[in-house]
Amino acid sequence: MIEIVSEARCIECDICVKVCPANVFDATDTVPVIARQDDCQTCYLCEIYCPTDALYVAEQADGPTGIRESEVEERGLFGIYARELGWKRGKPGGTEYDPTHRLRVAQV
């Protein structure tokens, strides 16, 4: 379940708003808002598409976990799903064995 949109990391591109199949986010003049958290399908698309790793999706959460942004930062959880898939932000390689890397092309 989507837990956090980091104001410090977010560049306000609204990609998460566009890719979410459950329409969980609302676009604003600044950082997108998690408006319908209970509708989150934990598909990780928002986290995968985020170019700055500004989102945290809690694994196997049936409801809000209450995790704080500082804890997510300290534990290095921002962008963890993409890293587990083998993606390396800003570095060549790492995705050649993961077919989901093609999703990034769709954001342009």
Short mmCIF file of C-alpha atoms in Angstrom, two decimals:
data_model
loop_
_atom_site.label_atom_id
_atom_site.label_comp_id
_atom_site.label_asym_id
_atom_site.label_seq_id
_atom_site.Cartn_x
_atom_site.Cartn_y
_atom_site.Cartn_z
CA MET A 1 0.00 0.00 0.00
CA ILE A 2 1.31 3.47 -0.87
CA GLU A 3 2.53 5.13 2.31
CA ILE A 4 4.66 8.16 1.49
CA VAL A 5 5.25 10.79 -1.16
CA SER A 6 8.41 12.58 -0.06
CA GLU A 7 8.17 16.34 -0.44
CA ALA A 8 11.97 16.56 -0.26
CA ARG A 9 12.52 14.10 -3.13
CA CYS A 10 9.48 14.81 -5.34
CA ILE A 11 10.05 16.94 -8.46
CA GLU A 12 6.30 17.38 -9.04
CA CYS A 13 6.29 15.55 -12.39
CA ASP A 14 2.93 13.85 -11.62
CA ILE A 15 4.06 10.61 -13.25
CA CYS A 16 2.72 8.69 -10.25
CA VAL A 17 -0.68 10.30 -10.78
CA LYS A 18 -0.69 9.24 -14.44
CA VAL A 19 0.47 5.64 -14.01
CA CYS A 20 -1.63 4.63 -11.02
CA PRO A 21 -4.30 2.18 -12.23
CA ALA A 22 -6.39 2.75 -9.09
CA ASN A 23 -6.39 6.58 -9.24
CA VAL A 24 -4.94 6.78 -5.72
CA PHE A 25 -3.24 10.17 -6.17
CA ASP A 26 -4.58 13.67 -6.72
CA ALA A 27 -2.42 16.15 -8.59
CA THR A 28 -1.94 19.48 -6.85
CA ASP A 29 0.06 22.62 -7.52
CA THR A 30 2.90 20.96 -5.64
CA VAL A 31 3.53 17.36 -4.52
CA PRO A 32 0.82 14.82 -5.44
CA VAL A 33 -1.44 13.81 -2.57
CA ILE A 34 -2.34 10.26 -1.58
CA ALA A 35 -6.09 10.84 -1.74
CA ARG A 36 -7.46 7.29 -1.83
CA GLN A 37 -4.92 5.15 0.01
CA ASP A 38 -7.37 2.31 0.61
CA ASP A 39 -7.71 1.89 -3.17
CA CYS A 40 -3.99 1.14 -3.58
CA GLN A 41 -3.43 -2.27 -5.20
CA THR A 42 0.26 -2.40 -4.18
CA CYS A 43 1.25 -2.79 -7.83
CA TYR A 44 4.38 -0.63 -7.32
CA LEU A 45 3.92 1.17 -10.66
CA CYS A 46 4.13 4.57 -8.97
CA GLU A 47 7.36 3.59 -7.22
CA ILE A 48 8.85 2.07 -10.38
CA TYR A 49 8.05 5.09 -12.55
CA CYS A 50 9.19 7.73 -10.04
CA PRO A 51 12.40 9.24 -11.43
CA THR A 52 13.60 10.42 -8.01
CA ASP A 53 12.56 7.54 -5.73
CA ALA A 54 10.17 9.83 -3.87
CA LEU A 55 7.57 7.16 -3.13
CA TYR A 56 7.38 4.35 -0.63
CA VAL A 57 4.97 1.45 -1.07
CA ALA A 58 4.67 -0.86 1.93
CA GLU A 59 4.87 -4.52 1.08
CA GLN A 60 2.02 -6.76 2.26
CA ALA A 61 0.14 -3.98 4.03
CA ASP A 62 -3.59 -4.42 4.57
CA GLY A 63 -3.90 -0.85 5.79
CA PRO A 64 -1.79 2.20 6.57
CA THR A 65 1.35 1.26 8.49
CA GLY A 66 2.06 4.66 10.02
CA ILE A 67 5.69 4.55 8.95
CA ARG A 68 7.36 7.95 9.00
CA GLU A 69 9.38 9.41 6.13
CA SER A 70 12.44 9.71 8.34
CA GLU A 71 12.33 5.97 9.05
CA VAL A 72 11.95 5.15 5.34
CA GLU A 73 14.95 7.38 4.61
CA GLU A 74 17.07 5.92 7.43
CA ARG A 75 16.32 2.34 6.34
CA GLY A 76 16.98 3.12 2.66
CA LEU A 77 13.51 2.05 1.58
CA PHE A 78 12.82 4.75 -1.02
CA GLY A 79 13.06 3.02 -4.41
CA ILE A 80 13.75 -0.37 -2.89
CA TYR A 81 11.39 -2.23 -5.24
CA ALA A 82 13.23 -0.98 -8.34
CA ARG A 83 16.58 -1.84 -6.77
CA GLU A 84 15.35 -5.34 -5.94
CA LEU A 85 14.48 -5.72 -9.63
CA GLY A 86 18.08 -4.81 -10.46
CA TRP A 87 17.53 -1.24 -11.63
CA LYS A 88 20.33 1.23 -11.05
CA ARG A 89 19.29 4.86 -11.09
CA GLY A 90 21.47 6.97 -13.35
CA LYS A 91 23.85 4.13 -14.15
CA PRO A 92 24.03 1.99 -17.26
CA GLY A 93 23.23 -1.69 -16.96
CA GLY A 94 21.33 -3.60 -14.36
CA THR A 95 18.08 -3.92 -16.24
CA GLU A 96 19.04 -6.22 -19.06
CA TYR A 97 17.44 -9.19 -17.29
CA ASP A 98 14.30 -7.36 -16.17
CA PRO A 99 11.66 -6.81 -18.88
CA THR A 100 9.83 -4.21 -16.75
CA HIS A 101 12.51 -1.65 -17.66
CA ARG A 102 10.44 -0.98 -20.77
CA LEU A 103 7.89 0.79 -18.56
CA ARG A 104 10.26 3.75 -18.15
CA VAL A 105 10.01 4.49 -21.88
CA ALA A 106 6.28 5.16 -21.48
CA GLN A 107 6.82 8.08 -19.11
CA VAL A 108 8.34 10.32 -21.78
#
